[in-house]
PDB file of C-alpha atoms and ligand atoms in Angstrom:
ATOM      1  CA  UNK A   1       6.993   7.131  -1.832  1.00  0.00           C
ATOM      2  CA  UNK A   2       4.306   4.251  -0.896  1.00  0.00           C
ATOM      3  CA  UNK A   3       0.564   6.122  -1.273  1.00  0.00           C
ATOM      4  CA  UNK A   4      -2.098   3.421   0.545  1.00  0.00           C
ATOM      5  CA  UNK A   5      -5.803   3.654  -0.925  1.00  0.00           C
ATOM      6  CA  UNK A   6      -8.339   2.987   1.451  1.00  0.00           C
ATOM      7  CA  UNK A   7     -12.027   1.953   0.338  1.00  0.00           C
ATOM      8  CA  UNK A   8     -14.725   1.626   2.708  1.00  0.00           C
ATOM      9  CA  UNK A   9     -18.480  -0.119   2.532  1.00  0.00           C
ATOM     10  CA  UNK A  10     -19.697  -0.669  -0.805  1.00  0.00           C
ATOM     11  CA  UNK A  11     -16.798  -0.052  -2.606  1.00  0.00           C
ATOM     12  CA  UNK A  12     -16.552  -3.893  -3.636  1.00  0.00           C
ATOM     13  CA  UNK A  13     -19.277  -3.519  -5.946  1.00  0.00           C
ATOM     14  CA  UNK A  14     -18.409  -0.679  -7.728  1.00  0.00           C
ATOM     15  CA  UNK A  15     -19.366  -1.724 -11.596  1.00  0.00           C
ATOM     16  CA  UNK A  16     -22.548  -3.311  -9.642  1.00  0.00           C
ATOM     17  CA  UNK A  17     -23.818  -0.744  -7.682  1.00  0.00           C
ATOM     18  CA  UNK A  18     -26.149   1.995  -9.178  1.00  0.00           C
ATOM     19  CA  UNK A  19     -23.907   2.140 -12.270  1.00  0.00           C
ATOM     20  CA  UNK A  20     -26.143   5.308 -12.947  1.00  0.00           C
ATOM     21  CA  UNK A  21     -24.125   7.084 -10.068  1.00  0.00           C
ATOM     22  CA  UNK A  22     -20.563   5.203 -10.035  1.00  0.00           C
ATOM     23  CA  UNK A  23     -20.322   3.918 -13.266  1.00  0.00           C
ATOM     24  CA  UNK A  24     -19.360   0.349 -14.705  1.00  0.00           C
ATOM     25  CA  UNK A  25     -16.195  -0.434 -14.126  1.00  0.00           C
ATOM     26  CA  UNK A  26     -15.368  -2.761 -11.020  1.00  0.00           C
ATOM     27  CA  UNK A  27     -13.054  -2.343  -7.691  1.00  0.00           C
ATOM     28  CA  UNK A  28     -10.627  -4.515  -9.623  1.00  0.00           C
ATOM     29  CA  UNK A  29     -10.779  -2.037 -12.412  1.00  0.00           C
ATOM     30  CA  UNK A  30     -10.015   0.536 -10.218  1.00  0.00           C
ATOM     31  CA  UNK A  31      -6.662  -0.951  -8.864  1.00  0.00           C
ATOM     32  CA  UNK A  32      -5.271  -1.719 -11.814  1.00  0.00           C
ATOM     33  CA  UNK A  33      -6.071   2.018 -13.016  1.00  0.00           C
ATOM     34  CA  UNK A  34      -4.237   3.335  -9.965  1.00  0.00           C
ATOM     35  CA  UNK A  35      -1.500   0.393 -10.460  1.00  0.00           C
ATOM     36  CA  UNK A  36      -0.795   1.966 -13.672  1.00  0.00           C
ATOM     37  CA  UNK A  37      -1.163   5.315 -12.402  1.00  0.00           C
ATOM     38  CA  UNK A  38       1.510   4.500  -9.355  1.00  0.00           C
ATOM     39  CA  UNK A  39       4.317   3.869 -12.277  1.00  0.00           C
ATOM     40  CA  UNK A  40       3.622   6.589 -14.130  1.00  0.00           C
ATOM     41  CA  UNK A  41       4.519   8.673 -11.009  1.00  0.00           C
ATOM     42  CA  UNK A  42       7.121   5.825 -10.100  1.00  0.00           C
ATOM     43  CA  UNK A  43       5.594   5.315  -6.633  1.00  0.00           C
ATOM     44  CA  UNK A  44       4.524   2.643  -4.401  1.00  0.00           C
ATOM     45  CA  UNK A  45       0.708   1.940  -4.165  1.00  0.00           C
ATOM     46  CA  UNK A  46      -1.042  -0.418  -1.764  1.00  0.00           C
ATOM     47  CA  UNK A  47      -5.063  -1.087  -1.427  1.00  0.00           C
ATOM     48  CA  UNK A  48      -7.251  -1.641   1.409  1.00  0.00           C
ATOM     49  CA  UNK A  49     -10.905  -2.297   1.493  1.00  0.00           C
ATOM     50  CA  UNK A  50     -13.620  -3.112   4.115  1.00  0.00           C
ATOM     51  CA  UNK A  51     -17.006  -2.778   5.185  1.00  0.00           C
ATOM     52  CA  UNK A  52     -16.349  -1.987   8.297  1.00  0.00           C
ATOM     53  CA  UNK A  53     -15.127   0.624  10.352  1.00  0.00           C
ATOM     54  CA  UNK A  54     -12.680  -0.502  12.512  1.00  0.00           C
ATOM     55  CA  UNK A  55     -11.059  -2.540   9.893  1.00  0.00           C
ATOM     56  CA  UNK A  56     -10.716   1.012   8.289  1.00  0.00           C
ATOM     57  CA  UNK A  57      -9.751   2.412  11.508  1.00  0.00           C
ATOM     58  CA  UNK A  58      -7.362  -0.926  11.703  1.00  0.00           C
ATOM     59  CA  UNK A  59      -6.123  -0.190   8.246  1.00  0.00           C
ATOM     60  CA  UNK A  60      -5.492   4.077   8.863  1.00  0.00           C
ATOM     61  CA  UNK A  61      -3.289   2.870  11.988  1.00  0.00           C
ATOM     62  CA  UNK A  62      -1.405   0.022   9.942  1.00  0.00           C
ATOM     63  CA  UNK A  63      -0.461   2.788   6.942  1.00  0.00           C
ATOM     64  CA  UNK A  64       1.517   4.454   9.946  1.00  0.00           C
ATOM     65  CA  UNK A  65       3.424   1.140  11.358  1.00  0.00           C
ATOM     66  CA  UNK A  66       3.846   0.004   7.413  1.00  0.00           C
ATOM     67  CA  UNK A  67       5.470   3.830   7.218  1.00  0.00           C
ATOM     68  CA  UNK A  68       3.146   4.921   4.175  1.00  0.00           C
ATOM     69  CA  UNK A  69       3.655   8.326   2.855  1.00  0.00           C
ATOM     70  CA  UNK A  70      -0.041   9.252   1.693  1.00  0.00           C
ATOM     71  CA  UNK A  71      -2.964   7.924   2.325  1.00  0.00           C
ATOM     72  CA  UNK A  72      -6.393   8.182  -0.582  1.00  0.00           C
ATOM     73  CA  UNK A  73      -9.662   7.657   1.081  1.00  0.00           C
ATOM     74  CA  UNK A  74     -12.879   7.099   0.597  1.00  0.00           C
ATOM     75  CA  UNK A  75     -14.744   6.086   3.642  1.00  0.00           C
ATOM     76  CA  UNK A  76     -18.073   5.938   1.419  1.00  0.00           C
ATOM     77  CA  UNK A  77     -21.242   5.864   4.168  1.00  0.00           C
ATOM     78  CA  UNK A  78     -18.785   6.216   6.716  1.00  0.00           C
ATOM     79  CA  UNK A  79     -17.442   9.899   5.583  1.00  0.00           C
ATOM     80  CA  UNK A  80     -21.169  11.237   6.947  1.00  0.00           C
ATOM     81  CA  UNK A  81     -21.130   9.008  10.426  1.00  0.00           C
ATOM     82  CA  UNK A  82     -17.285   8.643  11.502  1.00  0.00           C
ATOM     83  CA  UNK A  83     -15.700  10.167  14.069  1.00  0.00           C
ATOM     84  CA  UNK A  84     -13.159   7.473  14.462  1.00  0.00           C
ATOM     85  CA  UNK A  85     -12.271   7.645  10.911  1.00  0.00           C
ATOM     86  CA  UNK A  86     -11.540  11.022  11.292  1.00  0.00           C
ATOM     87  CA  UNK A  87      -9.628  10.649  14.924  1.00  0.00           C
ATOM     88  CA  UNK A  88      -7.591   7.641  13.274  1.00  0.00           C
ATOM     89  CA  UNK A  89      -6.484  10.159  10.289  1.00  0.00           C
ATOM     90  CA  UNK A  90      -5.485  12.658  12.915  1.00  0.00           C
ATOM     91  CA  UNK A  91      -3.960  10.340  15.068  1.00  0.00           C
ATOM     92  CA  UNK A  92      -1.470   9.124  12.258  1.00  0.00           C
ATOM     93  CA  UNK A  93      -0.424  11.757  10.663  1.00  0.00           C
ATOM     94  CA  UNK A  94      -0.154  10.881   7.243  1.00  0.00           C
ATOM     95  CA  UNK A  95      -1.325  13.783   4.588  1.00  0.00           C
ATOM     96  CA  UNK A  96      -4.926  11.695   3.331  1.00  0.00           C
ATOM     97  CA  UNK A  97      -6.786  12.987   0.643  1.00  0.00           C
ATOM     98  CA  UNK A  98     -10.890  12.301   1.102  1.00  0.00           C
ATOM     99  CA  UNK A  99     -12.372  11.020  -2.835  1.00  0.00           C
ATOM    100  CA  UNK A 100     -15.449  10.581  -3.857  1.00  0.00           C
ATOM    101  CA  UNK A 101     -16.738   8.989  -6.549  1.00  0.00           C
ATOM    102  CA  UNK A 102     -20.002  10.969  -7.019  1.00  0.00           C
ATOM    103  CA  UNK A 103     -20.343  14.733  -5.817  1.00  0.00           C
ATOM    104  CA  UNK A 104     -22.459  13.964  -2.144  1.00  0.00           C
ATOM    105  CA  UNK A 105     -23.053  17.578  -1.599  1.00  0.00           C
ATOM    106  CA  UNK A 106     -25.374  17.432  -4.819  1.00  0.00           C
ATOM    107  CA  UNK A 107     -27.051  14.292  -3.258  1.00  0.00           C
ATOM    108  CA  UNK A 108     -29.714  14.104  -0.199  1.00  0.00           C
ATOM    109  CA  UNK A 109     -28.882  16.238   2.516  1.00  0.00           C
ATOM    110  CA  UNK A 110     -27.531  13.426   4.648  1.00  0.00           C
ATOM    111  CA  UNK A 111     -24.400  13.446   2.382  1.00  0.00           C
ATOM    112  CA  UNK A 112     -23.725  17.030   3.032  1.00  0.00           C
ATOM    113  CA  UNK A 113     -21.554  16.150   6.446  1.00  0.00           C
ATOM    114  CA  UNK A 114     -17.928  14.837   6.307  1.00  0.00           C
ATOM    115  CA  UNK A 115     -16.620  14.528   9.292  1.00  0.00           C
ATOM    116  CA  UNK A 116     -12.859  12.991   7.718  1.00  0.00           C
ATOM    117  CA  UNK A 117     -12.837  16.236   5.888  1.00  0.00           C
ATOM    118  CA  UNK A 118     -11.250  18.597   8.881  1.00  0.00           C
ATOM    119  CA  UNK A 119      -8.089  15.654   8.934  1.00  0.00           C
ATOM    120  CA  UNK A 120      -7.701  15.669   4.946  1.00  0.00           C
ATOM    121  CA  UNK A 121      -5.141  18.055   3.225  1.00  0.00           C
ATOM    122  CA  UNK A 122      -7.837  18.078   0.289  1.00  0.00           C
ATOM    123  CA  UNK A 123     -11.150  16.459  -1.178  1.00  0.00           C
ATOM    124  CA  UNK A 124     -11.940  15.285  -4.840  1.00  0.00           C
ATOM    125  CA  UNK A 125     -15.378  14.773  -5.530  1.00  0.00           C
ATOM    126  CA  UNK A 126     -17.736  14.063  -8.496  1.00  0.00           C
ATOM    127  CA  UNK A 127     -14.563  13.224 -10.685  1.00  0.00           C
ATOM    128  CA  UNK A 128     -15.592   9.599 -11.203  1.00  0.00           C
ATOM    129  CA  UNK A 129     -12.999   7.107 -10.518  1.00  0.00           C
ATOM    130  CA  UNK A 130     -10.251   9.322 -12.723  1.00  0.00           C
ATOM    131  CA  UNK A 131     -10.543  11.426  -8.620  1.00  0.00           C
ATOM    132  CA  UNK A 132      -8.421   8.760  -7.368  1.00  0.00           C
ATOM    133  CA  UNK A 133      -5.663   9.257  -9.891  1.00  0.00           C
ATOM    134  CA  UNK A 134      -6.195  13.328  -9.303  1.00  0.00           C
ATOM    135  CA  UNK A 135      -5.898  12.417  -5.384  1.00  0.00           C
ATOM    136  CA  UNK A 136      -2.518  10.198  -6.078  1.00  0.00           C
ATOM    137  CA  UNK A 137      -0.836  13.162  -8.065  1.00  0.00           C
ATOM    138  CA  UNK A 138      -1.853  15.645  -5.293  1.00  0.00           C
ATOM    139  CA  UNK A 139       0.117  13.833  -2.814  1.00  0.00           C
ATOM    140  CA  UNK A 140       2.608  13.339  -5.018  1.00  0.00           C
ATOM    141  CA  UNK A 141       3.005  17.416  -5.801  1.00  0.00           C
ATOM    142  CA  UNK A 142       2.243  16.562  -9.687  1.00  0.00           C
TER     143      UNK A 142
HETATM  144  C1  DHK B 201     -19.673   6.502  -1.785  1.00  0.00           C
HETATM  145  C2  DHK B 201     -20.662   6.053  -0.972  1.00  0.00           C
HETATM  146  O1  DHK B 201     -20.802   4.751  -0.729  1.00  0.00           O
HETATM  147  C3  DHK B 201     -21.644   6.967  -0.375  1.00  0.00           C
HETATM  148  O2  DHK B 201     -22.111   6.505   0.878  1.00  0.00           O
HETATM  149  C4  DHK B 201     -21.136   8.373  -0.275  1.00  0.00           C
HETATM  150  C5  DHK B 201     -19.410   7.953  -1.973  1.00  0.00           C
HETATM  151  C6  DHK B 201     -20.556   8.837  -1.587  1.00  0.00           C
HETATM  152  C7  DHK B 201     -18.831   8.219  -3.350  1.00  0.00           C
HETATM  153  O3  DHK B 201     -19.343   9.061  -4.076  1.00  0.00           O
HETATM  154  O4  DHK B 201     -17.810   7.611  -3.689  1.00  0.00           O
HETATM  155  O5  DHK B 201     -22.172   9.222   0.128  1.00  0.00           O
END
């Protein structure tokens, strides 16, 4: 089983951005937790990030041709504003789970839309980073 996480805008600076809200610990901090989360649950794990959305689009399509089993996402700004996100999760195929770092429905209103939701088999929110290991079990039935 190869499970590809998928980080949009912003992502990069997690440990720098509003630590308040997603905490200290940095992207590269975050691989190496789901690294050692992947052989735990002896599977495959592969990372993609961009801030931009057809390299996400670019990346959703590539998880298909690279025959990827799951897909984790979080399209950060772009979960409120993407409908190609979402068409490029539908058009692939591949059971996606949406993550969020923070809960957005408790943020400002603006947050409250997802439009990758209605593609995603499920969505982990306000978990901290410890959502992406959650999301990575999911599609692994554990
Ligand atoms: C990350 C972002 O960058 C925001 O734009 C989203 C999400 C929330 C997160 O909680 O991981 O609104």
């Amino acid at each position: 089983m190869h499970i590809r996480v998928i980080n949009g805008p912003n992502m990069d600076l997690l440990g720098l951005r509003q630590p308040e809200l997603y905490g200290r610990e940095t992207y590269e901090d975050l691989c190496a937790m789901l690294r050692a989360e992947a052989a735990a649950l002896g599977v495959q794990v592969s990372f993609f990030q961009s801030n931009h959305e057809g390299a996400l689009v670019d990346a959703i399509h590539q998880a298909y041709f690279d025959h990827v089993d799951g897909i984790v996402i979080n399209p950060a700004a772009y979960t409120h504003t993407s409908v190609a996100l979402l068409d490029a999760v539908k058009a692939v195929g591949i059971p996606t789970v949406e993550v969020h770092v923070t809960d957005p429905d408790s943020r400002e209103p603006f947050r409250r839309v997802s439009y990758i939701r209605a593609a995603c088999v499920a969505t982990i929110k306000g978990r901290g980073l410890p959502g992406y290991q959650e999301a990575m079990r999911l599609l692994c039935g554990k």
